[in-house]
mmCIF file of C-alpha atoms in Angstrom:
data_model
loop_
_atom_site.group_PDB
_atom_site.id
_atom_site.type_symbol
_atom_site.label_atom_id
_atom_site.label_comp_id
_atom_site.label_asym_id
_atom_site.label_seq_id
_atom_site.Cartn_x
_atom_site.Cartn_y
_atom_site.Cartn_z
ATOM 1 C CA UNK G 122 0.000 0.000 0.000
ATOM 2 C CA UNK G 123 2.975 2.302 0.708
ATOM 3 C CA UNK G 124 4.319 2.055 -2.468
ATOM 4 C CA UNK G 125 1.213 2.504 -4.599
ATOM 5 C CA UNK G 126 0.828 5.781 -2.355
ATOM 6 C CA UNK G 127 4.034 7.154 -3.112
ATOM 7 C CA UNK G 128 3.887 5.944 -6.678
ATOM 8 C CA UNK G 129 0.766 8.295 -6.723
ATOM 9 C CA UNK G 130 2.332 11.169 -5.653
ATOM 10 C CA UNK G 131 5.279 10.999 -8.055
ATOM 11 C CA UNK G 132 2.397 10.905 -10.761
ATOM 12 C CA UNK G 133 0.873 14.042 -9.187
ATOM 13 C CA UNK G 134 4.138 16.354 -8.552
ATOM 14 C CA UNK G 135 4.954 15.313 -12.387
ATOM 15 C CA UNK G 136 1.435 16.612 -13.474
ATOM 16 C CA UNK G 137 1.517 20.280 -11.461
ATOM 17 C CA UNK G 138 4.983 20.350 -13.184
ATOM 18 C CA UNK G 139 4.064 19.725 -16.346
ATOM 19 C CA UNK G 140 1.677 22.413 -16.209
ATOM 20 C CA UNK G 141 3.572 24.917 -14.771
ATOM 21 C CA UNK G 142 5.752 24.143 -17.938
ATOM 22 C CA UNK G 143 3.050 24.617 -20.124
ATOM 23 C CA UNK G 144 1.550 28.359 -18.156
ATOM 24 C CA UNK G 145 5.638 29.380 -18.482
ATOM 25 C CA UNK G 146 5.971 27.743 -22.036
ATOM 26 C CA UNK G 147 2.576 29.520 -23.338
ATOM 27 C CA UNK G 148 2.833 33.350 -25.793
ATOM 28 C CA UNK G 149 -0.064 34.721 -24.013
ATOM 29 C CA UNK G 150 -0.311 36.748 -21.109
ATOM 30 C CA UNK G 151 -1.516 36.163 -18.195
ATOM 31 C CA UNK G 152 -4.940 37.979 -17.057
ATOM 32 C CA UNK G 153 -4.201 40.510 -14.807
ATOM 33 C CA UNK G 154 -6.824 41.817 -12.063
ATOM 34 C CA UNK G 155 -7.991 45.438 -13.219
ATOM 35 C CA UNK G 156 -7.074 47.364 -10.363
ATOM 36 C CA UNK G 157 -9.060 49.853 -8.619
ATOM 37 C CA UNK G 158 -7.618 53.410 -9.165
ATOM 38 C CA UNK G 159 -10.365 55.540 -8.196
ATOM 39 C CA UNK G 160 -10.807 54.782 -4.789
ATOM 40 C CA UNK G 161 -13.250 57.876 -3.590
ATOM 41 C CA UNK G 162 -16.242 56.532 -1.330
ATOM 42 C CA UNK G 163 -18.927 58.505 0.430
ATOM 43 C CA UNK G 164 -20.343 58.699 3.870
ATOM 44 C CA UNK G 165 -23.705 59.068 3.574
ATOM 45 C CA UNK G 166 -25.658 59.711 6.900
ATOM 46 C CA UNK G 167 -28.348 62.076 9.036
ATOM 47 C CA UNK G 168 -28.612 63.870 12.150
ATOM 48 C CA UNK G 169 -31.472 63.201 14.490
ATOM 49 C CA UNK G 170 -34.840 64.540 14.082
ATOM 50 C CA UNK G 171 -35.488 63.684 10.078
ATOM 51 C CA UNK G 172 -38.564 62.946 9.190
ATOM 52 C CA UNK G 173 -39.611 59.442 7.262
ATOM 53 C CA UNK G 174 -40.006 60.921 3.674
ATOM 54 C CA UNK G 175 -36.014 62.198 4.118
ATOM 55 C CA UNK G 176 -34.859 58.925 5.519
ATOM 56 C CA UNK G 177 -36.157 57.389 2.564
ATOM 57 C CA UNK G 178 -34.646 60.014 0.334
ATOM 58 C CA UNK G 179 -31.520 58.825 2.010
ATOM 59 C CA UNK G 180 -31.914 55.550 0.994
ATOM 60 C CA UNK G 181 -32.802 56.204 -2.356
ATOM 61 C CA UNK G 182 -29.554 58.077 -2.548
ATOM 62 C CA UNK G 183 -27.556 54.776 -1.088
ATOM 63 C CA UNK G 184 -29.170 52.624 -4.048
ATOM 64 C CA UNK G 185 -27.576 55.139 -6.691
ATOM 65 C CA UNK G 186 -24.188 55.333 -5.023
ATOM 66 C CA UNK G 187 -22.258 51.441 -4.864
ATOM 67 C CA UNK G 188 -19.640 53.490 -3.372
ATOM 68 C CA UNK G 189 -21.113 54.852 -0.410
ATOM 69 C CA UNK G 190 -20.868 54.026 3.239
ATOM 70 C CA UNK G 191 -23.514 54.329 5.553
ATOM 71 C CA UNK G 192 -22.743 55.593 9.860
ATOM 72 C CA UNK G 193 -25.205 55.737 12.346
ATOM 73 C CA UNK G 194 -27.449 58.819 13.081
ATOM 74 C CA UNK G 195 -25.725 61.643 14.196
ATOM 75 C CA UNK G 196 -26.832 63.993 17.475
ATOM 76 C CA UNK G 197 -27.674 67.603 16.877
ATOM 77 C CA UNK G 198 -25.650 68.995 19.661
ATOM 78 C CA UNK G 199 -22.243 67.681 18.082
ATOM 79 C CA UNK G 200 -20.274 70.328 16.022
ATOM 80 C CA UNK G 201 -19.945 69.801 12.567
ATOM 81 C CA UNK G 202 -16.597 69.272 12.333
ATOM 82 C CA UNK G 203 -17.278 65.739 13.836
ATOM 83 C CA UNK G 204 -17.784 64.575 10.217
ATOM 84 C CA UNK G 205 -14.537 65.042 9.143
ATOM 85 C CA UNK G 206 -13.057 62.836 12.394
ATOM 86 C CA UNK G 207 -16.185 59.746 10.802
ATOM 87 C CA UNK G 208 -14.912 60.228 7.270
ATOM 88 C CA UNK G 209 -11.286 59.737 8.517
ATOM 89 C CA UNK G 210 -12.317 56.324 10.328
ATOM 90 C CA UNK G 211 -14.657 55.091 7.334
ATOM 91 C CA UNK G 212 -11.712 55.890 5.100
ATOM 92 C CA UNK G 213 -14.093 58.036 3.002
ATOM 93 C CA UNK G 214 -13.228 61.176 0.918
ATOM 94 C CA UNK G 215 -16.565 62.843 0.180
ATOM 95 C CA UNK G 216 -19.741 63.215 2.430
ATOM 96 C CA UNK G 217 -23.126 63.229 2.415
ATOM 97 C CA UNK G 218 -25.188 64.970 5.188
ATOM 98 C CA UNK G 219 -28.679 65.563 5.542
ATOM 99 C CA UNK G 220 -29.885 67.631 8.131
ATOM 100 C CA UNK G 221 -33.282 67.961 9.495
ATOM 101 C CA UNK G 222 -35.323 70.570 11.426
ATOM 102 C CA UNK G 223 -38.487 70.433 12.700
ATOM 103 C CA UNK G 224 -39.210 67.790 10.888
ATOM 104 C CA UNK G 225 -40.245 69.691 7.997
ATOM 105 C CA UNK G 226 -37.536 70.836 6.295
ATOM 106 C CA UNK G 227 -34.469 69.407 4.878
ATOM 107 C CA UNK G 228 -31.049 70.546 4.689
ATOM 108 C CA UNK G 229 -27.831 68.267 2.621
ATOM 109 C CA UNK G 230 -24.343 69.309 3.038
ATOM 110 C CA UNK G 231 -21.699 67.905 0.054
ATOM 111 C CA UNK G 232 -18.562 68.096 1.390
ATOM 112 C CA UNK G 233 -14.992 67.516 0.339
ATOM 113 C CA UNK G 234 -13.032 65.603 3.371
ATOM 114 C CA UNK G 235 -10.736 67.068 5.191
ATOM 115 C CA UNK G 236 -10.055 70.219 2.996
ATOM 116 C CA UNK G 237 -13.146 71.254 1.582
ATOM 117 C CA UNK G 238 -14.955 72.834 -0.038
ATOM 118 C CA UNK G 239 -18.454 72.198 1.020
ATOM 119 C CA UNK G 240 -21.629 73.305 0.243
ATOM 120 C CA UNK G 241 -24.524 73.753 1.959
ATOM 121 C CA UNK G 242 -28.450 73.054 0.161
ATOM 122 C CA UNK G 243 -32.156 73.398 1.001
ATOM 123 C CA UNK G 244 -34.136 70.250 -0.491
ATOM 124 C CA UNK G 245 -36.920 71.152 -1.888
ATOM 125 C CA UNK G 246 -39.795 69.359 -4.100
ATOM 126 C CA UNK G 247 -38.505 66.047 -2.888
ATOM 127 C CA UNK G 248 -40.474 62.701 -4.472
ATOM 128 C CA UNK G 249 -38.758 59.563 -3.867
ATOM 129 C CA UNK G 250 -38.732 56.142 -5.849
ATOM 130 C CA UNK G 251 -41.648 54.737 -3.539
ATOM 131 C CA UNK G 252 -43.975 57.726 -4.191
ATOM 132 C CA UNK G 253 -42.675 58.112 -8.261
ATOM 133 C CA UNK G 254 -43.469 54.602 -9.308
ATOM 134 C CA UNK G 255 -41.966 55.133 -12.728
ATOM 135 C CA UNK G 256 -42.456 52.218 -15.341
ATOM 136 C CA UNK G 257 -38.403 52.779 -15.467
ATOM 137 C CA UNK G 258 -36.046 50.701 -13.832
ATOM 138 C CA UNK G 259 -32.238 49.774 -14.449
ATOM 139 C CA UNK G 260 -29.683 47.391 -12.717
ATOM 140 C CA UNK G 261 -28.314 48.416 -9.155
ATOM 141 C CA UNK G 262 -24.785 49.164 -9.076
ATOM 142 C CA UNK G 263 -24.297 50.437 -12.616
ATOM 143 C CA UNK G 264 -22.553 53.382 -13.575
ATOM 144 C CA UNK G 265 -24.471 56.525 -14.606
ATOM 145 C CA UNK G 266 -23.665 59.729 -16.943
ATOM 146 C CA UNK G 267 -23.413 62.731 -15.751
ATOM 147 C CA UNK G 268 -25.592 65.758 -17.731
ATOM 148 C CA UNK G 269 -25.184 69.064 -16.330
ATOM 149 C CA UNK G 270 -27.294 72.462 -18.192
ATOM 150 C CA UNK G 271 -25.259 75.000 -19.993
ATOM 151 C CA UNK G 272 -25.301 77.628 -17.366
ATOM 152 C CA UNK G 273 -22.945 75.517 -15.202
ATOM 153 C CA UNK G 274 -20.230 77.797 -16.669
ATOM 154 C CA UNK G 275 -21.780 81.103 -16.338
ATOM 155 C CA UNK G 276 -21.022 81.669 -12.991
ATOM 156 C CA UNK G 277 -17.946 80.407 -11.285
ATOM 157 C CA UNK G 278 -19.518 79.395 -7.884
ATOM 158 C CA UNK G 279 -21.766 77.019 -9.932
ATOM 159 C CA UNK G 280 -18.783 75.800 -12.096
ATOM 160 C CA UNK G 281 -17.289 74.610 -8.296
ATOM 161 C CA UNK G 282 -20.686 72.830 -7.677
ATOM 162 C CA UNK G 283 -20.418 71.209 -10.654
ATOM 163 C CA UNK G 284 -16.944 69.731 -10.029
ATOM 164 C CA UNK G 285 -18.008 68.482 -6.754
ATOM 165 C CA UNK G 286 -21.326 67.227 -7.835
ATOM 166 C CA UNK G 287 -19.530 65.269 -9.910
ATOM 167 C CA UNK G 288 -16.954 63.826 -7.954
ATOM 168 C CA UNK G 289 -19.451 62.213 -5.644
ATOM 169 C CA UNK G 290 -22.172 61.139 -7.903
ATOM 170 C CA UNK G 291 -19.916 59.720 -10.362
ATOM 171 C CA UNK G 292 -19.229 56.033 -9.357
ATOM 172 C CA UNK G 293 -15.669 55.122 -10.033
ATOM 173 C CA UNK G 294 -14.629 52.897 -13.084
ATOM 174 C CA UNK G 295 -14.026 49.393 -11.669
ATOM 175 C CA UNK G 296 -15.507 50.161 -8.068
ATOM 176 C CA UNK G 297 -15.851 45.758 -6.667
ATOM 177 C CA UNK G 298 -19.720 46.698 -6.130
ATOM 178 C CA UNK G 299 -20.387 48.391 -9.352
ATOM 179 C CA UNK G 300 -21.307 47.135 -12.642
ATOM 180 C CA UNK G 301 -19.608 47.877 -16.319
ATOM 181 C CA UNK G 302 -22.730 49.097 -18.065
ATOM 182 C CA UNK G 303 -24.130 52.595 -18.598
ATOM 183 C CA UNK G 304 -27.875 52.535 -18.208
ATOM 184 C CA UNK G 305 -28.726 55.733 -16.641
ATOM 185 C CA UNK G 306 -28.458 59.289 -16.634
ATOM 186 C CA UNK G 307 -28.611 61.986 -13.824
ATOM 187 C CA UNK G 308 -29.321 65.392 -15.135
ATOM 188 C CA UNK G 309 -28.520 68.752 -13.359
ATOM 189 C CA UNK G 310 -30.430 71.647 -14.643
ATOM 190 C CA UNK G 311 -30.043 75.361 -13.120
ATOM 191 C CA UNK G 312 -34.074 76.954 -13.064
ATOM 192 C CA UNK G 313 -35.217 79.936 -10.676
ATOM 193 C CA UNK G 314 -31.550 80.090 -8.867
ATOM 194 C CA UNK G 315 -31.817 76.337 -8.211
ATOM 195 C CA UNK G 316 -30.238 72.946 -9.151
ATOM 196 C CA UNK G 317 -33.486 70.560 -10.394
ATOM 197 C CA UNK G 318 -32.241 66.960 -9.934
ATOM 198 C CA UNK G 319 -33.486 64.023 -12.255
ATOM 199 C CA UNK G 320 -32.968 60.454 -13.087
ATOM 200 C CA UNK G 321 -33.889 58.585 -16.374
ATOM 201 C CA UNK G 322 -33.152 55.393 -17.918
ATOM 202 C CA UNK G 323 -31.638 54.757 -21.030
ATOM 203 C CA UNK G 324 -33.934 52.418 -22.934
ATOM 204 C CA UNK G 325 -32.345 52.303 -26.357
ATOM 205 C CA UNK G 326 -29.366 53.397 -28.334
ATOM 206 C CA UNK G 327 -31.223 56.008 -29.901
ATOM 207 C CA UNK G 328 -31.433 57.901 -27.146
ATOM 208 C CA UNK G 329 -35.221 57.286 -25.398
ATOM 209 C CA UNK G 330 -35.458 57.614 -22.593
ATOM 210 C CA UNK G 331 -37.835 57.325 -18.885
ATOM 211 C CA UNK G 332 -37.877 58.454 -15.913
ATOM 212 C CA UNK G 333 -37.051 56.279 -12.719
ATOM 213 C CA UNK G 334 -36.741 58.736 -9.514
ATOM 214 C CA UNK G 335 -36.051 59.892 -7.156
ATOM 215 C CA UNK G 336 -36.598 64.001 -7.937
ATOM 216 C CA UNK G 337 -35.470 66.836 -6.000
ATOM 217 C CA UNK G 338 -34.819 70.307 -6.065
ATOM 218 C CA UNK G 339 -31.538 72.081 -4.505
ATOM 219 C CA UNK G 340 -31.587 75.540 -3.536
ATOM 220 C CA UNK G 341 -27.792 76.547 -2.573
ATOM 221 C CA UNK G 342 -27.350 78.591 0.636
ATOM 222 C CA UNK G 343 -23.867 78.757 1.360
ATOM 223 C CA UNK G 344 -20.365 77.335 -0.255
ATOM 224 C CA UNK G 345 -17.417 77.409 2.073
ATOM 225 C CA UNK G 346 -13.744 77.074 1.379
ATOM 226 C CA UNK G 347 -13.445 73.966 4.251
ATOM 227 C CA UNK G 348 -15.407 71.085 5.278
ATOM 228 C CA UNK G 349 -18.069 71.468 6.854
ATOM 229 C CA UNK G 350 -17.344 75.369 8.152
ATOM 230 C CA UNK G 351 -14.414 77.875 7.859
ATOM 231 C CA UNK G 352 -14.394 81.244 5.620
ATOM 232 C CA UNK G 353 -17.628 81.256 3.136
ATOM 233 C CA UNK G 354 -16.656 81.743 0.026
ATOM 234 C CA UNK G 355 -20.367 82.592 -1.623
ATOM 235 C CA UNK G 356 -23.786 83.345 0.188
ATOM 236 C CA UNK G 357 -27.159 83.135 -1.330
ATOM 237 C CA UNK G 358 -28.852 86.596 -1.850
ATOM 238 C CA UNK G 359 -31.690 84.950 -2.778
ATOM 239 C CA UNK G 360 -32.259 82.781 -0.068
ATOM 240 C CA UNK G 361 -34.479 83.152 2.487
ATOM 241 C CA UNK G 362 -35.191 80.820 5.037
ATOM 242 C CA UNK G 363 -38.506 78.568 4.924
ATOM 243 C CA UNK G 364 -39.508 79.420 8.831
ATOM 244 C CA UNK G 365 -39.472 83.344 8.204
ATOM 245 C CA UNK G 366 -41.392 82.665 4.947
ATOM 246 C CA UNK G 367 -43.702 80.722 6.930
ATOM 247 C CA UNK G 368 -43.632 83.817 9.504
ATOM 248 C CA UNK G 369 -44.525 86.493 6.476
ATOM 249 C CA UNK G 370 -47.368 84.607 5.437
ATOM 250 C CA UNK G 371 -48.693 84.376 9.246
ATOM 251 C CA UNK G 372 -48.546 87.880 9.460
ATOM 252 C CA UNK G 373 -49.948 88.162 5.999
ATOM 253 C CA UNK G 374 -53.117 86.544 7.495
ATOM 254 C CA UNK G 375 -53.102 88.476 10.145
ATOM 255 C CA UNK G 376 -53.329 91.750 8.616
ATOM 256 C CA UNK G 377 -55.877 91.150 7.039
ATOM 257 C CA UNK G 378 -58.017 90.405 9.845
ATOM 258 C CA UNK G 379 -56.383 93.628 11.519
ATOM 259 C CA UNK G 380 -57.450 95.691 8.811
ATOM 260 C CA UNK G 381 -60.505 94.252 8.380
ATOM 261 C CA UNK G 382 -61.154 95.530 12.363
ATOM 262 C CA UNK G 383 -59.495 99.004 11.566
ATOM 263 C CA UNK G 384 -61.870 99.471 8.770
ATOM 264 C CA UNK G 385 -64.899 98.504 10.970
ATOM 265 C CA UNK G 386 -64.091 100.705 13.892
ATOM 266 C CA UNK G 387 -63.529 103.771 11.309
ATOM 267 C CA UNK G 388 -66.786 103.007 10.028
ATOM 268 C CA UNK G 389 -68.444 103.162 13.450
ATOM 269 C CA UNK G 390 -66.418 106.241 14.407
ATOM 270 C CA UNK G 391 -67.288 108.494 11.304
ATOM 271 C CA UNK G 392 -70.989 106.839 11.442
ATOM 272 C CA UNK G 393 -73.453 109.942 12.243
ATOM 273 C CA UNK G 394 -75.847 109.761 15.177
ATOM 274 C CA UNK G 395 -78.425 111.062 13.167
ATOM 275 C CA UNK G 396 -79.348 110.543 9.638
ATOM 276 C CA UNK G 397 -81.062 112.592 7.310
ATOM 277 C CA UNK G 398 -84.854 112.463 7.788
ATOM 278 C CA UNK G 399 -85.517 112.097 4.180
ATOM 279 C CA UNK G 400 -89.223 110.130 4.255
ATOM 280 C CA UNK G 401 -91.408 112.147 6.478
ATOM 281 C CA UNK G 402 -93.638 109.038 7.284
ATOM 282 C CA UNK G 403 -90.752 107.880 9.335
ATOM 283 C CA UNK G 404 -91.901 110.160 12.334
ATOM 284 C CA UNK G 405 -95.107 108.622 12.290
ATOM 285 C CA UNK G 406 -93.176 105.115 14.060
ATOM 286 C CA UNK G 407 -92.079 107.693 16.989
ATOM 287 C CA UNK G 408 -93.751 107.817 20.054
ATOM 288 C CA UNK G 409 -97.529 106.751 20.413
ATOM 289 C CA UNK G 410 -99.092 106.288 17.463
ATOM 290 C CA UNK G 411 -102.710 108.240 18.033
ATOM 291 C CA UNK G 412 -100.546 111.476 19.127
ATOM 292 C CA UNK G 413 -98.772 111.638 16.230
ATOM 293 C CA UNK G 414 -102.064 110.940 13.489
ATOM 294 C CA UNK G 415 -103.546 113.934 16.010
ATOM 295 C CA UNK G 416 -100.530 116.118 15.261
ATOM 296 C CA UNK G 417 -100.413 115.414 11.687
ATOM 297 C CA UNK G 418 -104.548 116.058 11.002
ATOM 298 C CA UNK G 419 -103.598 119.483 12.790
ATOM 299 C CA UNK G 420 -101.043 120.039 10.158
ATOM 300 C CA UNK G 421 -103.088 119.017 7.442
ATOM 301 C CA UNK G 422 -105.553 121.509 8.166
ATOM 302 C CA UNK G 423 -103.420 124.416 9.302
ATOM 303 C CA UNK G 424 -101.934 124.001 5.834
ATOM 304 C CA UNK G 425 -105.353 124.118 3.843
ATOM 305 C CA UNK G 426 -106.353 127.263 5.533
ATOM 306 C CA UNK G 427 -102.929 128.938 4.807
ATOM 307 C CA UNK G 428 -103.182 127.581 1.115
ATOM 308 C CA UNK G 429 -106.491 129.596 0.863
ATOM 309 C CA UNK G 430 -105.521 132.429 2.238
ATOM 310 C CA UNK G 431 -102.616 133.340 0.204
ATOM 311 C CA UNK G 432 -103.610 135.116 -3.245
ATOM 312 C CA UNK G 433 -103.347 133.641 -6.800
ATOM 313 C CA UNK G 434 -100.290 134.524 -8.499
ATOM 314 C CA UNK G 435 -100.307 133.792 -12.604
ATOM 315 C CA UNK G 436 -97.404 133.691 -14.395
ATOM 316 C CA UNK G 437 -97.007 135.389 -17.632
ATOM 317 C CA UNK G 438 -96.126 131.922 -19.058
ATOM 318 C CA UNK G 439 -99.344 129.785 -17.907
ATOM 319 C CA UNK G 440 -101.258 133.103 -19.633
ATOM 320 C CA UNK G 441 -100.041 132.231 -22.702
ATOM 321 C CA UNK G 442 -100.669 128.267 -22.206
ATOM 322 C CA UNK G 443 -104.253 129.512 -21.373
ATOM 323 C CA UNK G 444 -105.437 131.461 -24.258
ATOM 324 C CA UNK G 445 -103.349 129.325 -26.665
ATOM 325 C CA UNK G 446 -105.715 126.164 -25.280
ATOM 326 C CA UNK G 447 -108.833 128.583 -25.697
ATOM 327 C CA UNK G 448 -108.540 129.160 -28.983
ATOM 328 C CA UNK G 449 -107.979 125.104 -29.928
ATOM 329 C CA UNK G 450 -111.163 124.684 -27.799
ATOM 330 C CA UNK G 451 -112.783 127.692 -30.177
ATOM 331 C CA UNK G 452 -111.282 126.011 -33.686
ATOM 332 C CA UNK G 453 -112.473 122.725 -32.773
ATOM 333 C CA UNK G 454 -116.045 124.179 -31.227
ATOM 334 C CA UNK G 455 -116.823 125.759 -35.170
ATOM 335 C CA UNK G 456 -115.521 122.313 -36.446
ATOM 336 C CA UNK G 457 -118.284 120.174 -34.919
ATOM 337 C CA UNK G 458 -120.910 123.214 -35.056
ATOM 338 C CA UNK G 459 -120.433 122.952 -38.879
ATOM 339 C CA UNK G 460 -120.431 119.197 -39.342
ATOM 340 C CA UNK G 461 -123.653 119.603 -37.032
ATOM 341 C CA UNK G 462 -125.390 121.383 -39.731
ATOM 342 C CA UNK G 463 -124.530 119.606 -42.656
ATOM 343 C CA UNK G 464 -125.541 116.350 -41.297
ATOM 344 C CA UNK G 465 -129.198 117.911 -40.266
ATOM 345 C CA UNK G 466 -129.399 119.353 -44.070
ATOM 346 C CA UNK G 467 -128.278 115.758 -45.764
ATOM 347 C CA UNK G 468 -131.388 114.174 -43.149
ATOM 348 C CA UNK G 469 -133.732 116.837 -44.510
ATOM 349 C CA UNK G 470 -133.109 116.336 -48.173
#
């Protein structure tokens, strides 16, 4: 048995030899591992107090990024600067923060770790893949293009959003959890002073294409030269905050109703105590009744008498009316007396 053993293993160690000779004999070249240059990932996280549509915005955001790495919430009362101390342990080079308050509004930091810049949004129309339901979909983990709008170069502060929008969106080429295809597209388009998010699908070669989700809409507020703080190198003139324009239409309400009591009690102050007695039957409704039909029968009279009493005056005018009706009357007297006669002559005949 000992030697059939060791006869086998001669037979073996001559095989593996053989085929080394043949790998070291052989023209081609032997298939290298691509190796992964590109080695950017990003921490994507949120403070405490988000509400449940932005945590799944988050996670939308995780399913288009195969390089990202996720932490655990973060509190409110850290500083800032916190992040850049978690991106150095996760061995990540861009971040993703989103930052919540009151649990209405939204607010995502890109960042560049540890030197900056950063930049500093207000989320805005926000619709995620779960509330979209697009008839689009595409494989997870493949590589999208980037399409930014022309006016990306007008203005240099949205040039520097462009180059840092891109380094964290774009998924680097041979990332282990990516895959080699292009079937997507993320378009940034610049619209009211704000950066309008989209993501489509790329059905054909031709160029067709649908929508998949999630959508959002980035107003900027800030850009700073460091991470996460230090000197700010632009500042939104545009922006104002969403509680103080929640404040100016409260008071908006509220002056109306203010006015609408100023206007009353100026009314009631410039409001006579008496009005013009215009109907003299009005005075009748005052006091007792029987008085006042007394009083009034004692006017009536009082004014008859006075009526008869005063003299006749004619006016030269209603002279003239008068005889010019007396002589119609006279013309039209003659008339009949004449048709009279003729009609008792005609009966006699």
């Amino acid at each position: 048995m000992k030697k059939k053993t060791v006869k086998r293993k001669q037979k073996e160690d001559v095989v593996k030899e053989d085929e080394k000779s043949e790998k070291i004999m052989s023209d081609e070249p032997a298939a290298k591992k691509v190796k992964w240059i590109n080695k950017q990932r990003v921490l994507v996280f949120a403070t405490r107090g988000i509400s449940y549509r932005h945590r799944h915005l988050m996670e939308d955001f995780k399913k288009l990024m195969p390089h990202h790495r996720t932490e655990c919430k973060m509190e409110r009362t850290k500083n800032l600067q916190v992040v850049n101390e978690m991106c150095g342990i996760k061995n990540c080079s861009k971040a993703v923060l989103f930052e919540g308050r009151l649990k209405r509004d939204l607010y995502m930091w890109f960042a560049n770790v540890p030197d900056g810049p950063s930049a500093k949004f207000l989320v805005e129309n926000i619709y995620t893949m779960g509330e979209l339901k697009m008839a689009g979909n595409c494989l997870r983990g493949s590589r999208p293009l980037l399409s930014f709008d022309e006016n990306f170069t007008t203005h240099a502060h949205y040039s520097l959003l462009k180059e840092l929008l891109t380094q964290i969106f774009g998924v680097p080429n041979h990332h282990p959890k990516s895959q080699p295809f292009f079937d997507h597209v993320y378009t940034f388009s610049i619209l009211d002073n704000r950066i309008w998010f989209r993501n489509f699908q790329i059905l054909t070669e031709d160029g067709a294409l649908t929508e998949i989700g999630p959508r959002f809409v980035l107003k900027p507020v800030k850009i700073f030269s460091g991470s996460f703080g230090n000197d700010t190198l632009w500042d939104n003139p545009h922006y104002i905050s969403p509680a103080k324009f929640r404040q100016s239409l409260k008071k908006k309400a509220a002056n109306k109703y203010i006015n609408r009591v100023e206007q009353k009690m100026i009314q009631r102050a410039n409001k006579p105590e008496s009005s013009y007695a215009l109907n003299p039957t009005d005075e009748i409704f005052k006091g007792d009744i029987l008085e006042k039909a007394v009083e009034m029968e004692e006017k009536f009279k009082v004014s008859k008498i006075e009526n008869l009493k005063k003299p006749v005056k004619i006016k030269a005018k209603q002279i003239k009316k008068k005889s010019v009706v007396a002589k119609k009357v006279k013309k039209v007297n003659k008339v009949k007396r004449v048709k009279s006669k003729t009609s008792k002559k005609k009966k006699i005949k």
